[in-house]
Amino acid sequence: QKEVEQDPGPLSVPEGAIVSLNCTYSNSAFQYFMWYRQYSRKGPELLMYTYSSGNKEDGRFTAQVDKSSKYISLFIRDSQPSDSATYLCAMSGNTGGFKTIFGAGTRLFVKA
Amino acid sequence: EADIYQTPRYLVIGTGKKITLECSQTMGHDKMYWYQQDPGMELHLIHYSYGVNSTEKGDLSSESTVSRIRTEHFPLTLESARPSHTSQYLCASTTRKGSGNEQFFGPGTRLTVL
């Protein structure tokens, strides 16, 4: 079983929709949770970073962490065609030297 | 935008060739990483370094080698490329010590071995 599970999609939504992206994980030692956005033929770029449980908001993006359920989410409000990309969840903690474990990524298409 | 660079961006070579993928960062970061990424798959860590003269193998078995002679430079070498090495290679760096690993990625090198 993978340590981090992420639905690969693709997920196709109309412009302006609210998008929900999710990951589940199995290792309770994870403490740091990240979302990366990767455009085609580019490297991933850090979008959101959260420590432990709770919510974090940055503009149109909200990251949620529920450690009791081992479940993290990224919400995108008022989605735009420029949000079309692959979104990777990632997490690390006091295990294996704080190595970061990545999900496989969800491909998102926002249609104009 | 992160100041981490990779060259070449694209490389097509024949089987048996020796290649070096370059990675440089100008942020003074201590930790650097090499990942392999295939379509629809997770990033797999193949090498990492916590500083000059420090290199470790990652979780994914790899026939490549790395060196870290300077803080800013972390090249990856394949002594004899094979078609199974065809993939995207991503270099990353971070300055955090033993914490969340907010990694900054380069643009990647897409390698095709014929």
Coordinates of C-alpha atoms in Angstrom, one line a residue:
Chain A
Q1 CA 0.0 0.0 0.0
K2 CA 1.3 3.4 -0.9
E3 CA 2.0 5.9 1.9
V4 CA 0.1 8.6 0.1
E5 CA -2.9 8.1 -2.1
Q6 CA -4.1 10.7 -4.6
D7 CA -6.8 10.4 -7.3
P8 CA -5.0 11.0 -10.6
G9 CA -8.1 12.4 -12.3
P10 CA -8.3 14.0 -14.7
L11 CA -10.7 16.5 -13.2
S12 CA -12.5 18.8 -15.6
V13 CA -14.5 21.8 -14.3
P14 CA -16.0 25.0 -15.8
E15 CA -14.4 28.3 -15.1
G16 CA -15.5 29.8 -11.8
A17 CA -16.2 26.4 -10.1
I18 CA -14.9 25.4 -6.7
V19 CA -12.4 22.6 -7.0
S20 CA -11.6 20.1 -4.3
L21 CA -8.5 18.0 -4.4
N22 CA -7.7 15.4 -1.8
C23 CA -5.1 13.0 -0.5
T24 CA -5.1 10.3 2.1
Y25 CA -2.1 8.9 3.9
S26 CA -1.2 6.1 6.2
N27 CA 1.8 7.3 8.2
S28 CA 0.6 9.1 11.4
A29 CA 4.1 10.6 11.9
F30 CA 3.6 13.0 9.0
Q31 CA 3.4 16.6 10.4
Y32 CA 4.1 18.8 7.4
F33 CA 1.7 18.9 4.5
M34 CA 2.3 20.6 1.2
W35 CA 0.6 21.2 -2.1
Y36 CA 2.6 21.7 -5.2
R37 CA 1.3 22.9 -8.6
Q38 CA 3.1 21.6 -11.8
Y39 CA 2.5 23.0 -15.2
S40 CA 3.2 20.9 -18.2
R41 CA 7.0 20.5 -18.9
K42 CA 7.9 22.5 -15.7
G43 CA 9.0 21.5 -12.2
P44 CA 6.6 21.6 -9.3
E45 CA 6.2 24.9 -7.4
L46 CA 5.1 25.1 -3.8
L47 CA 1.5 26.4 -3.5
M48 CA 0.6 25.8 0.2
Y49 CA 2.4 24.6 3.3
T50 CA 0.6 23.6 6.5
Y51 CA 2.0 22.3 9.8
S52 CA -0.2 19.8 11.7
S53 CA -4.0 20.0 11.6
G54 CA -6.1 22.9 10.6
N55 CA -6.9 25.3 7.7
K56 CA -4.7 27.7 5.9
E57 CA -6.0 30.2 3.3
D58 CA -4.0 32.1 0.7
G59 CA -6.1 34.0 -1.8
R60 CA -8.3 31.6 -3.7
F61 CA -6.6 28.6 -2.2
T62 CA -7.4 26.9 1.1
A63 CA -5.6 23.9 2.5
Q64 CA -7.1 21.7 5.1
V65 CA -5.5 19.0 7.2
D66 CA -7.4 16.4 9.2
K67 CA -4.8 14.3 11.0
S68 CA -7.4 12.2 12.8
S69 CA -8.7 11.0 9.4
K70 CA -5.3 11.2 7.7
Y71 CA -6.9 13.3 5.0
I72 CA -5.8 16.5 3.4
S73 CA -7.6 18.8 1.0
L74 CA -6.9 21.7 -1.3
F75 CA -9.8 23.9 -2.3
I76 CA -9.6 26.4 -5.2
R77 CA -12.3 29.0 -5.4
D78 CA -13.3 30.8 -8.6
S79 CA -11.2 28.5 -10.6
Q80 CA -9.5 30.0 -13.7
P81 CA -8.2 28.3 -16.9
S82 CA -4.7 29.3 -15.6
D83 CA -5.3 26.9 -12.7
S84 CA -5.1 24.0 -15.2
A85 CA -2.2 21.9 -14.0
T86 CA -1.2 18.8 -12.0
Y87 CA -1.5 19.2 -8.3
L88 CA 0.7 17.1 -6.1
C89 CA 0.2 16.6 -2.4
A90 CA 3.3 16.0 -0.3
M91 CA 4.1 15.4 3.3
S92 CA 6.9 14.7 5.7
G93 CA 7.5 14.2 9.3
N94 CA 9.8 12.7 12.0
T95 CA 10.3 9.6 10.0
G96 CA 13.0 8.5 7.5
G97 CA 15.0 11.7 8.1
F98 CA 12.1 14.0 7.2
K99 CA 12.0 12.8 3.6
T100 CA 9.1 14.1 1.6
I101 CA 6.6 11.7 0.2
F102 CA 4.7 12.9 -2.8
G103 CA 1.3 11.8 -4.2
A104 CA 1.0 10.9 -7.9
G105 CA -0.8 14.2 -8.6
T106 CA -4.2 15.1 -9.9
R107 CA -4.6 16.6 -13.3
L108 CA -7.0 19.5 -13.3
F109 CA -8.5 21.1 -16.4
V110 CA -10.5 24.4 -16.0
K111 CA -12.6 25.1 -19.1
A112 CA -13.2 28.7 -20.2
Chain B
E1 CA 10.6 32.3 -8.6
A2 CA 13.1 29.8 -7.3
D3 CA 16.7 30.2 -8.5
I4 CA 17.4 26.6 -9.3
Y5 CA 18.6 25.6 -12.8
Q6 CA 18.9 22.4 -14.7
T7 CA 20.6 21.7 -18.0
P8 CA 20.0 20.3 -20.4
R9 CA 16.2 20.7 -20.5
Y10 CA 15.9 17.9 -23.1
L11 CA 18.3 15.2 -24.0
V12 CA 18.1 12.3 -26.5
I13 CA 21.0 9.9 -26.5
G14 CA 21.9 6.4 -27.6
T15 CA 22.3 3.4 -25.3
G16 CA 25.7 3.1 -23.6
K17 CA 26.5 6.8 -23.5
K18 CA 27.7 8.5 -20.4
I19 CA 25.7 11.6 -19.4
T20 CA 25.7 14.2 -16.7
L21 CA 22.7 16.2 -15.8
E22 CA 23.5 19.5 -14.2
C23 CA 21.7 21.2 -11.3
S24 CA 22.7 24.5 -9.7
Q25 CA 21.0 26.7 -7.1
T26 CA 21.9 30.2 -6.1
M27 CA 20.0 30.3 -2.8
G28 CA 22.7 28.8 -0.6
H29 CA 20.5 25.9 0.3
D30 CA 22.1 23.0 2.2
K31 CA 19.9 20.2 1.1
M32 CA 19.6 19.1 -2.5
Y33 CA 17.6 16.3 -4.1
W34 CA 17.2 14.4 -7.3
Y35 CA 13.8 12.9 -8.2
Q36 CA 12.6 10.8 -11.0
Q37 CA 9.2 11.5 -12.4
D38 CA 7.2 9.3 -14.8
P39 CA 3.8 10.3 -16.2
G40 CA 1.0 9.7 -13.7
M41 CA 3.5 8.5 -11.0
E42 CA 4.8 9.8 -7.8
L43 CA 8.1 11.6 -7.6
H44 CA 10.7 9.0 -6.5
L45 CA 13.7 10.2 -4.6
I46 CA 16.9 8.8 -6.1
H47 CA 19.7 10.8 -4.4
Y48 CA 20.0 13.5 -1.8
S49 CA 22.7 15.6 -0.1
Y50 CA 22.7 17.5 3.2
G51 CA 25.7 19.5 2.3
V52 CA 29.2 19.5 0.7
N53 CA 30.7 16.0 0.5
S54 CA 27.5 14.5 1.7
T55 CA 25.5 12.2 -0.6
E56 CA 23.0 9.5 0.0
K57 CA 20.9 7.1 -2.1
G58 CA 17.2 7.6 -2.0
D59 CA 14.4 5.1 -1.9
L60 CA 14.4 4.3 -5.6
S61 CA 17.2 2.1 -6.8
S62 CA 19.2 4.0 -9.4
E63 CA 22.3 3.2 -11.4
S64 CA 23.2 6.9 -11.3
T65 CA 25.8 8.6 -9.1
V66 CA 25.9 12.2 -7.7
S67 CA 28.6 14.5 -6.2
R68 CA 28.4 17.6 -4.0
I69 CA 31.8 19.4 -4.2
R70 CA 30.2 22.8 -4.0
T71 CA 27.1 23.9 -2.1
E72 CA 25.4 25.3 -5.2
H73 CA 26.1 22.4 -7.6
F74 CA 24.7 18.8 -7.5
P75 CA 25.3 16.9 -10.8
L76 CA 23.9 13.5 -11.6
T77 CA 25.8 11.1 -13.8
L78 CA 24.8 8.0 -15.7
E79 CA 27.8 6.0 -16.7
S80 CA 26.0 3.9 -19.3
A81 CA 22.5 5.0 -20.3
R82 CA 19.8 2.5 -21.1
P83 CA 16.3 2.8 -22.4
S84 CA 15.0 2.1 -18.9
H85 CA 16.6 5.4 -17.8
T86 CA 14.1 7.3 -20.0
S87 CA 12.3 9.6 -17.6
Q88 CA 12.0 13.2 -16.3
Y89 CA 14.7 14.1 -13.7
L90 CA 13.9 16.8 -11.3
C91 CA 16.4 18.6 -9.0
A92 CA 15.2 20.3 -5.8
S93 CA 16.7 22.2 -2.9
T94 CA 15.7 23.4 0.6
T95 CA 17.2 25.3 3.4
R96 CA 15.2 23.9 6.3
K97 CA 17.0 21.6 8.6
G98 CA 15.1 18.5 9.6
S99 CA 11.6 20.0 9.3
G100 CA 9.0 20.5 6.6
N101 CA 11.2 20.4 3.5
E102 CA 9.6 23.2 1.5
Q103 CA 11.5 22.2 -1.6
F104 CA 12.2 24.4 -4.6
F105 CA 12.3 22.6 -7.9
G106 CA 14.2 23.2 -11.1
P107 CA 12.4 22.9 -14.5
G108 CA 13.5 19.3 -15.0
T109 CA 15.5 17.4 -17.6
R110 CA 13.6 15.1 -19.9
L111 CA 15.8 12.3 -20.9
T112 CA 15.2 9.8 -23.7
V113 CA 17.5 6.9 -24.3
L114 CA 17.2 5.2 -27.6

